[in-house]
Amino acid sequence: LNQLPVPFTTEVIAVLPEQLTSEDINLFTRLFFKLGQLFQFTPIQLSIRGASEVNEEFVRSNNVIILGTATTNPWVQYTLDYMPVRLR
């Protein structure tokens, strides 16, 4: 958070659940719109990948935004396992 409003350098990859509901699409669209507003003076390349398209090395070595829940995207649970606090 200390790097806000631009926490990424040149590229960020959004890792999405394999199955998206219309509500998911609406929320993700709003999130990306807000990111666009924050990055307006710093061009950022945004790529989108499905959860099954990435592996642990990819997640660890890239700037990723992992979207979804632990139920819909296994990478959410993966990151929760490494957080210094537990969310309930």
Coordinates of N, CA and C in Angstrom, one line a residue, residues 2 6 8 11 14-15 20 26 30 33 36 44 47 53 60 63 65 68-69 85:
N2 N 2.1 1.1 0.4 CA 2.9 2.3 0.5 C 3.3 2.9 -0.9
V6 N 0.2 3.9 -7.5 CA 0.7 3.1 -8.6 C 1.6 2.0 -8.0
F8 N 2.3 -1.0 -9.2 CA 2.9 -1.8 -10.2 C 3.8 -1.0 -11.1
E11 N 3.5 -3.9 -15.9 CA 2.5 -4.9 -16.3 C 1.9 -5.6 -15.0
A14 N -4.3 -10.0 -14.2 CA -5.5 -10.4 -13.3 C -5.7 -11.9 -13.5
V15 N -5.8 -12.6 -12.4 CA -6.1 -14.0 -12.4 C -7.5 -14.2 -12.0
L20 N -17.4 -17.2 -14.5 CA -17.7 -15.9 -14.0 C -19.2 -15.7 -14.1
N26 N -19.5 -7.6 -13.6 CA -19.8 -6.2 -13.2 C -18.7 -5.7 -12.2
R30 N -15.8 -2.8 -12.8 CA -15.7 -1.6 -12.0 C -14.3 -1.4 -11.4
F33 N -12.0 -0.3 -14.1 CA -12.2 1.1 -14.4 C -11.5 2.0 -13.4
G36 N -7.9 2.0 -13.9 CA -7.6 2.9 -15.0 C -7.5 4.4 -14.5
I44 N -0.1 1.2 -17.8 CA 0.1 -0.1 -17.2 C -0.5 -1.1 -18.2
S47 N -3.2 -7.7 -18.3 CA -3.5 -9.0 -19.0 C -4.4 -9.7 -18.1
E53 N -4.7 -21.3 -16.0 CA -3.6 -20.9 -16.9 C -2.3 -20.5 -16.2
R60 N 4.2 -16.2 -8.2 CA 5.2 -15.7 -7.4 C 6.1 -14.7 -8.1
N63 N 3.4 -9.5 -11.2 CA 2.5 -8.7 -10.5 C 1.1 -9.2 -10.8
I65 N -3.1 -9.6 -9.7 CA -4.3 -9.3 -8.9 C -5.1 -10.6 -9.0
G68 N -11.7 -13.2 -7.0 CA -12.7 -14.3 -6.8 C -12.7 -14.6 -5.3
T69 N -13.1 -15.8 -5.0 CA -13.1 -16.3 -3.6 C -12.3 -17.6 -3.6
V85 N -2.0 -12.6 8.6 CA -3.2 -12.6 9.4 C -4.2 -13.6 8.8

